[in-house]
Every structure is written in structure tokens, then in C-alpha cells.
One Martini backbone bead per residue (centre of mass of N, CA, C, O) as a GRO file, in nm:
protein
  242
    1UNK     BB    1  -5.219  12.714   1.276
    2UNK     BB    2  -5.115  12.777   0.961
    3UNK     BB    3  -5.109  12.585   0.680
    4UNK     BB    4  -4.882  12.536   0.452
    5UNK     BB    5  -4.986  12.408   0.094
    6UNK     BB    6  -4.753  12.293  -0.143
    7UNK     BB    7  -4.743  12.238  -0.483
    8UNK     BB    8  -4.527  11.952  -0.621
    9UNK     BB    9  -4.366  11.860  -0.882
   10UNK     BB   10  -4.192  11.492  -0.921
   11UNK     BB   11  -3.970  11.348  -1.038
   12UNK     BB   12  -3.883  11.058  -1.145
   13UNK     BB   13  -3.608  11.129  -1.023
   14UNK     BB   14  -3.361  11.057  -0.729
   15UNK     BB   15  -3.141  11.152  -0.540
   16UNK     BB   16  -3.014  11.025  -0.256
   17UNK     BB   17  -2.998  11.279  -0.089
   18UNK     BB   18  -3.290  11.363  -0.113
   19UNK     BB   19  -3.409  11.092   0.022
   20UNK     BB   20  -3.302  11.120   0.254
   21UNK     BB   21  -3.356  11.373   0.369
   22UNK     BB   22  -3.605  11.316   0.365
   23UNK     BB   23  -3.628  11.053   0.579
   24UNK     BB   24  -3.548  11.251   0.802
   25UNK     BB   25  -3.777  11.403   0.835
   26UNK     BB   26  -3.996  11.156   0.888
   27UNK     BB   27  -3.843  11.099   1.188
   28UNK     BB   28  -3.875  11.367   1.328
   29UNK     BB   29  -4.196  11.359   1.330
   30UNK     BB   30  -4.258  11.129   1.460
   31UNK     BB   31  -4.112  11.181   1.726
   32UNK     BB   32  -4.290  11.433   1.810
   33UNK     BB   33  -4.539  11.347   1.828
   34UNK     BB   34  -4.467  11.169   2.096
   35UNK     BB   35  -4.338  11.432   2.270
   36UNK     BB   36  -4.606  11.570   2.296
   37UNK     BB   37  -4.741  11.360   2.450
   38UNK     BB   38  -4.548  11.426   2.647
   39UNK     BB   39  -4.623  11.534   2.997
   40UNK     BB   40  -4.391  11.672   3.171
   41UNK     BB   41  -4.262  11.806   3.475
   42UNK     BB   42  -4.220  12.187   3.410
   43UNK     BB   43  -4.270  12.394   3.672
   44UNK     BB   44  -3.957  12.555   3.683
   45UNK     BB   45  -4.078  12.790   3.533
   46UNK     BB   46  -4.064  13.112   3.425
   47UNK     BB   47  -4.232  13.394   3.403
   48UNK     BB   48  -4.316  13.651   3.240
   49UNK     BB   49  -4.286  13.947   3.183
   50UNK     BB   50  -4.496  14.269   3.251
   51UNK     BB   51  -4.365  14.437   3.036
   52UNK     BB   52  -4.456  14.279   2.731
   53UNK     BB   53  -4.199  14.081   2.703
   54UNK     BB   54  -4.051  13.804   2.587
   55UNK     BB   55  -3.916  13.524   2.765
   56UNK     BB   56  -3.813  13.214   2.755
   57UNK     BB   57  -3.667  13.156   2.990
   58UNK     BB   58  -3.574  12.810   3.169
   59UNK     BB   59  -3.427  12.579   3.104
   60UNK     BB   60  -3.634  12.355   2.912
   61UNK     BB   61  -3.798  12.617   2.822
   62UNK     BB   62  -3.624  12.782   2.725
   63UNK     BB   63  -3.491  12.561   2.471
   64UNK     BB   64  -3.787  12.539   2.361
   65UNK     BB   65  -3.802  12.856   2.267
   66UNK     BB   66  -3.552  12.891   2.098
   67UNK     BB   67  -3.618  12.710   1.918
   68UNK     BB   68  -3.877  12.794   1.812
   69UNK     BB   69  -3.742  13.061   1.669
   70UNK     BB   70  -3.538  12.926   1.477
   71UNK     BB   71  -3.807  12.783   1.325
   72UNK     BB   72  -3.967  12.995   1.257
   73UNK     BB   73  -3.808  13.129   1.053
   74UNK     BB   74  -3.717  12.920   0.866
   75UNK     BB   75  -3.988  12.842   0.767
   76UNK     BB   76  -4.058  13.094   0.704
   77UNK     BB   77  -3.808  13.105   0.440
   78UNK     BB   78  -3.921  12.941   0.309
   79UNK     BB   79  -4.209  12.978   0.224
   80UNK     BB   80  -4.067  13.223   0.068
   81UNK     BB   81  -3.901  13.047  -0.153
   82UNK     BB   82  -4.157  12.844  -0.230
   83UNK     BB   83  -4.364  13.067  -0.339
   84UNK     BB   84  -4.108  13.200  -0.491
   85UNK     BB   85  -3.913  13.116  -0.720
   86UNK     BB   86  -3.605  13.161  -0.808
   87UNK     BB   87  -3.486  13.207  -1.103
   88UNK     BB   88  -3.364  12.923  -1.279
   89UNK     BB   89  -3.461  12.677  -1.121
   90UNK     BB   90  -3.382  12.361  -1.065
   91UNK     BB   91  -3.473  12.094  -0.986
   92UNK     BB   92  -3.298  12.021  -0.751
   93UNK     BB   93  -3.336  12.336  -0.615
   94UNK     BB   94  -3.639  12.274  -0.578
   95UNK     BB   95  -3.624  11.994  -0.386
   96UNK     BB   96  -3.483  12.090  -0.172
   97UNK     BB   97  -3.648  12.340  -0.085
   98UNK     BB   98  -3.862  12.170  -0.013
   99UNK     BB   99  -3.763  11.973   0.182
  100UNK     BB  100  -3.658  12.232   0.369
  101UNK     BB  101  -3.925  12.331   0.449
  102UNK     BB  102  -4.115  12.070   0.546
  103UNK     BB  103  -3.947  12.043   0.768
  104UNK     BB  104  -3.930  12.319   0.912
  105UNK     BB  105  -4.238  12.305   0.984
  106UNK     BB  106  -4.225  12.038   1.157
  107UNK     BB  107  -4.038  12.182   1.389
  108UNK     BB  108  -4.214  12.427   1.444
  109UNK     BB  109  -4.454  12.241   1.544
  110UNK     BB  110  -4.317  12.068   1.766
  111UNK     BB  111  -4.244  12.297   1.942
  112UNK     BB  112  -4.556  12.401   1.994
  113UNK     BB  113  -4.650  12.079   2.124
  114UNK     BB  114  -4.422  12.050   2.328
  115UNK     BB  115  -4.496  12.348   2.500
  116UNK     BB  116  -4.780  12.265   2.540
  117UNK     BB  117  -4.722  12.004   2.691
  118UNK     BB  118  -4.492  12.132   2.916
  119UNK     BB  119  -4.744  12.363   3.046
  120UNK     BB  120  -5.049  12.275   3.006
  121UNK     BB  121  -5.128  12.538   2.770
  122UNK     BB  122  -5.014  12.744   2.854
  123UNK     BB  123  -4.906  13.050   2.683
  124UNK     BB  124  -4.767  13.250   2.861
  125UNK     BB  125  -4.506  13.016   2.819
  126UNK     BB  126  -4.532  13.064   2.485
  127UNK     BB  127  -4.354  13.198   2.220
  128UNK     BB  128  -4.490  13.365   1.991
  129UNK     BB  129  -4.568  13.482   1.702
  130UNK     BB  130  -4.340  13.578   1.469
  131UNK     BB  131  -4.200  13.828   1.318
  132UNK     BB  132  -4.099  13.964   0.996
  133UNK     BB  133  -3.815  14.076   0.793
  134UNK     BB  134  -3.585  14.087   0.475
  135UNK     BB  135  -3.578  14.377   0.351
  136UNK     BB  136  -3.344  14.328   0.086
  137UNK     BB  137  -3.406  14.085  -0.025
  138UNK     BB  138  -3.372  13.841  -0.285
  139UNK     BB  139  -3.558  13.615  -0.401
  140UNK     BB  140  -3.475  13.618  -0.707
  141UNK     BB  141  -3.213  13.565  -0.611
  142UNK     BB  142  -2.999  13.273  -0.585
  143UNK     BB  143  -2.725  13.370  -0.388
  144UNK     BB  144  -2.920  13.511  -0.163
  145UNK     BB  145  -3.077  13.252  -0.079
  146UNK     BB  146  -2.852  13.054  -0.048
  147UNK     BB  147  -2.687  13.246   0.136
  148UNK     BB  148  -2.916  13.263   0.370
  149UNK     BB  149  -2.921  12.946   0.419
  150UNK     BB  150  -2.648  12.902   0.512
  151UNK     BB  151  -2.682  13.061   0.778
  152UNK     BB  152  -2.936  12.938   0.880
  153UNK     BB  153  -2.785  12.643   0.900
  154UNK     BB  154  -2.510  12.673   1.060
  155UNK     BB  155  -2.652  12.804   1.283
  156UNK     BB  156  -2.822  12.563   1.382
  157UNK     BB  157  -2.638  12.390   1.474
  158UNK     BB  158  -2.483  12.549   1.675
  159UNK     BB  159  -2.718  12.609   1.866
  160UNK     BB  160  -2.765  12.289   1.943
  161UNK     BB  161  -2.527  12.259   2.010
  162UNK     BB  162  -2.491  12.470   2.270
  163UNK     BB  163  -2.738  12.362   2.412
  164UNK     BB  164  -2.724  12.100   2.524
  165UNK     BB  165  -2.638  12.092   2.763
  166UNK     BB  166  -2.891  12.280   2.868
  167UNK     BB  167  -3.054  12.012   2.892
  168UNK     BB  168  -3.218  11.750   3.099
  169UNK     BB  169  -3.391  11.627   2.940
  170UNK     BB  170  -3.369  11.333   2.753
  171UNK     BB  171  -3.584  11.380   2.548
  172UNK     BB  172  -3.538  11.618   2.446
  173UNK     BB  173  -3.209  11.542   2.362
  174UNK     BB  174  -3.347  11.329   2.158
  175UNK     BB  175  -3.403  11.547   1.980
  176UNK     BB  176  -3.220  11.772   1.926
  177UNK     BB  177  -3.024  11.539   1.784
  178UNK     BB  178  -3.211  11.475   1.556
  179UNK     BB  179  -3.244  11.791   1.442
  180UNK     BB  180  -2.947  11.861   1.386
  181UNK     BB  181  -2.891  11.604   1.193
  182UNK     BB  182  -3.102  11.766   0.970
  183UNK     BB  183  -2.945  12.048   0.956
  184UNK     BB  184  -2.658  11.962   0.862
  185UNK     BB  185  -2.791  11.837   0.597
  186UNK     BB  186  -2.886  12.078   0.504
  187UNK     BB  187  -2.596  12.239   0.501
  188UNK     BB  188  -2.458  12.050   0.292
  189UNK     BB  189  -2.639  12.066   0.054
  190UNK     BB  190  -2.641  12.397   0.026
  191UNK     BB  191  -2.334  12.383  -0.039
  192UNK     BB  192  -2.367  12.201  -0.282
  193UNK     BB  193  -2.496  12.399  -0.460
  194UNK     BB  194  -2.309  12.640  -0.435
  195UNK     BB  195  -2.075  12.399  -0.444
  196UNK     BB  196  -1.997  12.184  -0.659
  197UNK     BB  197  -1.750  11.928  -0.588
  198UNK     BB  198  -1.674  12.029  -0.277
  199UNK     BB  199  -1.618  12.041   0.035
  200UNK     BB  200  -1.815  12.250   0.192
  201UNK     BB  201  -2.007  12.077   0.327
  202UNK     BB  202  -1.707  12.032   0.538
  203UNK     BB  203  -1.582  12.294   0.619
  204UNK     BB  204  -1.374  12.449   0.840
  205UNK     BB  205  -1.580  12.685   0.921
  206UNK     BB  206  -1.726  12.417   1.117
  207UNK     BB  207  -1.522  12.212   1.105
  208UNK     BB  208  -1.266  12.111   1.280
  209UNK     BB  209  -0.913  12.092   1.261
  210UNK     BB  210  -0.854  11.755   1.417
  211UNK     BB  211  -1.186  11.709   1.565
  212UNK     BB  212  -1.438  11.703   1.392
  213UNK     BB  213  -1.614  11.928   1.507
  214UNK     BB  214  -1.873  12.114   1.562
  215UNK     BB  215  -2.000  12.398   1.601
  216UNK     BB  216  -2.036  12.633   1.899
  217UNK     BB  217  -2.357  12.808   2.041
  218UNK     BB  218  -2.474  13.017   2.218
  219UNK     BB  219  -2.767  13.177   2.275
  220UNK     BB  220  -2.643  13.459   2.258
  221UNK     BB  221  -2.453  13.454   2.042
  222UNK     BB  222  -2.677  13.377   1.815
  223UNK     BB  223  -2.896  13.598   1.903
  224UNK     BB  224  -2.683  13.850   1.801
  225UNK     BB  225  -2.669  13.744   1.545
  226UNK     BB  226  -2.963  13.739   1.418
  227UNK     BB  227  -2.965  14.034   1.549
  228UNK     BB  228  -2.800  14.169   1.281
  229UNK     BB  229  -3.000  14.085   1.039
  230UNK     BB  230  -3.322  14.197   1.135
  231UNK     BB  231  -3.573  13.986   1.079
  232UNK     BB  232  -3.644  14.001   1.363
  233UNK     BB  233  -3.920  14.193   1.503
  234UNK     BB  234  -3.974  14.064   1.766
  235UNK     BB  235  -3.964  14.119   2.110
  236UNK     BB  236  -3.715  13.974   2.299
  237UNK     BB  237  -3.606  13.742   2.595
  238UNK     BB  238  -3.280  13.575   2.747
  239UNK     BB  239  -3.239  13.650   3.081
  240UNK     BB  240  -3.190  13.258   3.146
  241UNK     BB  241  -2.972  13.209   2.873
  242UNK     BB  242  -2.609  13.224   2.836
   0.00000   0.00000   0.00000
């Protein structure tokens, strides 16, 4: 797969938020590279259906190519944002937005070595390069780059929160635990970019009141929800996981 490969001037100063992502990002990336070589023993899983859908299948080979799809999307949307930032675009949101490209991009290639190596190379086991359509979207417009951000992190945050119980490798559920902890802060920082020095960041429509914890969604329910938006253009099937 073909890497983009984006050059961004650096600014002298750098905010305490921006520097933790950044460090964020690159220790999940590091433990990627460890768990994609072990090829663990996932067997278990079944084959794509012969009528030329793909199926994401089941067990822990289900949750990473779910995975895997929904790191494909977010990778693809930031790619599309950092090749042409709309206007007027400040040091700030220039480098938050890149900073979380980057990561993006780290997920989606992880997890394209992970199920190649829980598979040892089988690619029909694979969940393939999908394509994308953002249809009406104005990359040019801040509002709606912004606010399309903010629902594709605060989506992946519940996402991960809901696949965990069914994830049974332990080294699986210790990366998607990094992986959840890096797209939380991801959603935190757009919520603030967006509303600067409001509660947003940890607003109550995503973490409940009274026990602080974060919202939780099957992959159906995601998969439902992604698929309303149009984005995805390619046609698959989850119906294997819950």
C-alpha cells in the first residue's frame, strides 16, 4: 500500500496537548509493530462468502478487520484534509489535524499487519482496500471538516469501547485498548478545537452522568450508524458479529 507522505512546517512552540498526542501516537505504533509479528494461532475463523461480498467473519478476526475498516475511513478522511486544509486554517488546527492523520494512518497500516500475520498472508481473509465517496462535504469549509471529525472520533472511541468483551487474545485487546485511549484524545482535542474552553471535550453526550464512563456501541450498531453517512462505497457484510 502506497504511503502518503505529507511535509509540514514545524512551528518553534508547541502546546503541552499537542506534544502528549504526538507521544501518543508514537507508542502505539511501536506496539503495532511488535504484535504484527506474532502470528498467534486464529484458525478459528471463517472464510469469505463466494458471492464476491466480503464478510469481516468471526472471533478476533471479525474485530480486527472491523477494526481495520473503520481506521481505513478515518486514515482516508484525514489524508483528504491535510492535502488541501480549508481556508484560514490556524497554526493550532494545522497541526492538531496533522498529528492526527498521522496516527490515523499508523492504525490503519497496523491492522493490515496484524490480520496478515493472524492469517499468515491469506489476503481472502483480508478485508480489502476500501473505497470512499464524502459526497456533499466541503473540505474547504472549517465547520464541517471539524464537525465531520468530531463524529468520526467520538464514533471510533464507542466503537473500540463496544468490540472489547468480544475480543478474546489478550495481546488483541491490549492494543485496542492503546488504540481507544489515542482516538478518546483524538475526540477530546477536535471537541476543543471546536469549542475552546468548554466542558466539550468530556461532554455528556458521550461520557454518562453519574459514572463517568465513556459511550459503548456493537458493531452493528456503528456499522449502521457509518453506514448512514454514505461514506463507504464499498460493499461488505458483518454477519458474524454481533
Amino acid at each position: 500500500m502506497k504511503k502518503e507522505i505529507i511535509k509540514v512546517h514545524q512551528p518553534k512552540s508547541f502546546n503541552k496537548r499537542r506534544q502528549f498526542l504526538k507521544l501518543s501516537g508514537l507508542a502505539v505504533a511501536g506496539t503495532g509493530l511488535l504484535l504484527a509479528c506474532n502470528n498467534d494461532d486464529d484458525q478459528d475463523m471463517m472464510m469469505p462468502p463466494t458471492d464476491g461480498i466480503f464478510d469481516l467473519g468471526e472471533g478476533d478476526l471479525g474485530v480486527l478487520n472491523y477494526a481495520y475498516a473503520l481506521e481505513q475511513l478515518e486514515a482516508d478522511f484525514y489524508t483528504k484534509v491535510v492535502n488541501s486544509f480549508y481556508a484560514n486554517i490556524s497554526d493550532e488546527e494545522r497541526q492538531v489535524l496533522t498529528d492526527l492523520y498521522y496516527h490515523e494512518v499508523n492504525h490503519r497500516d497496523f491492522f493490515q499487519a496484524a490480520i496478515s500475520a493472524a492469517v499468515d498472508g491469506n489476503t481472502e481473509l483480508i478485508l480489502p482496500t476500501l473505497e470512499f465517496d464524502y459526497g456533499g462535504l466541503d473540505f474547504n469549509n472549517r465547520d464541517q471538516v471539524l464537525g465531520t471529525a468530531k463524529v468520526l472520533e467520538d464514533t471510533g472511541v464507542a466503537a473500540y469501547n463496544g468490540a472489547g468483551s468480544l475480543i478474546s487474545n489478550p495481546d488483541y485487546l491490549l492494543i485496542a485498548g492503546k488504540i481507544v485511549s489515542v482516538e478518546a484524545r483524538h475526540a477530546s482535542a477536535i471537541r476543543t478545537l471546536i469549542n475552546p474552553g468548554s466542558a466539550d471535550f468530556a461532554g455528556d453526550d458521550v461520557v454518562t452522568v453519574g459514572t463517568g464512563l465513556d459511550a459503548a456501541l456493537s458493531p452493528s450498531e456503528i456499522l449502521a450508524a457509518v453506514g448512514e453517512t454514505g461514506f463507504i462505497k464499498t460493499e461488505f457484510t458483518a454477519n458474524n458479529l454481533p
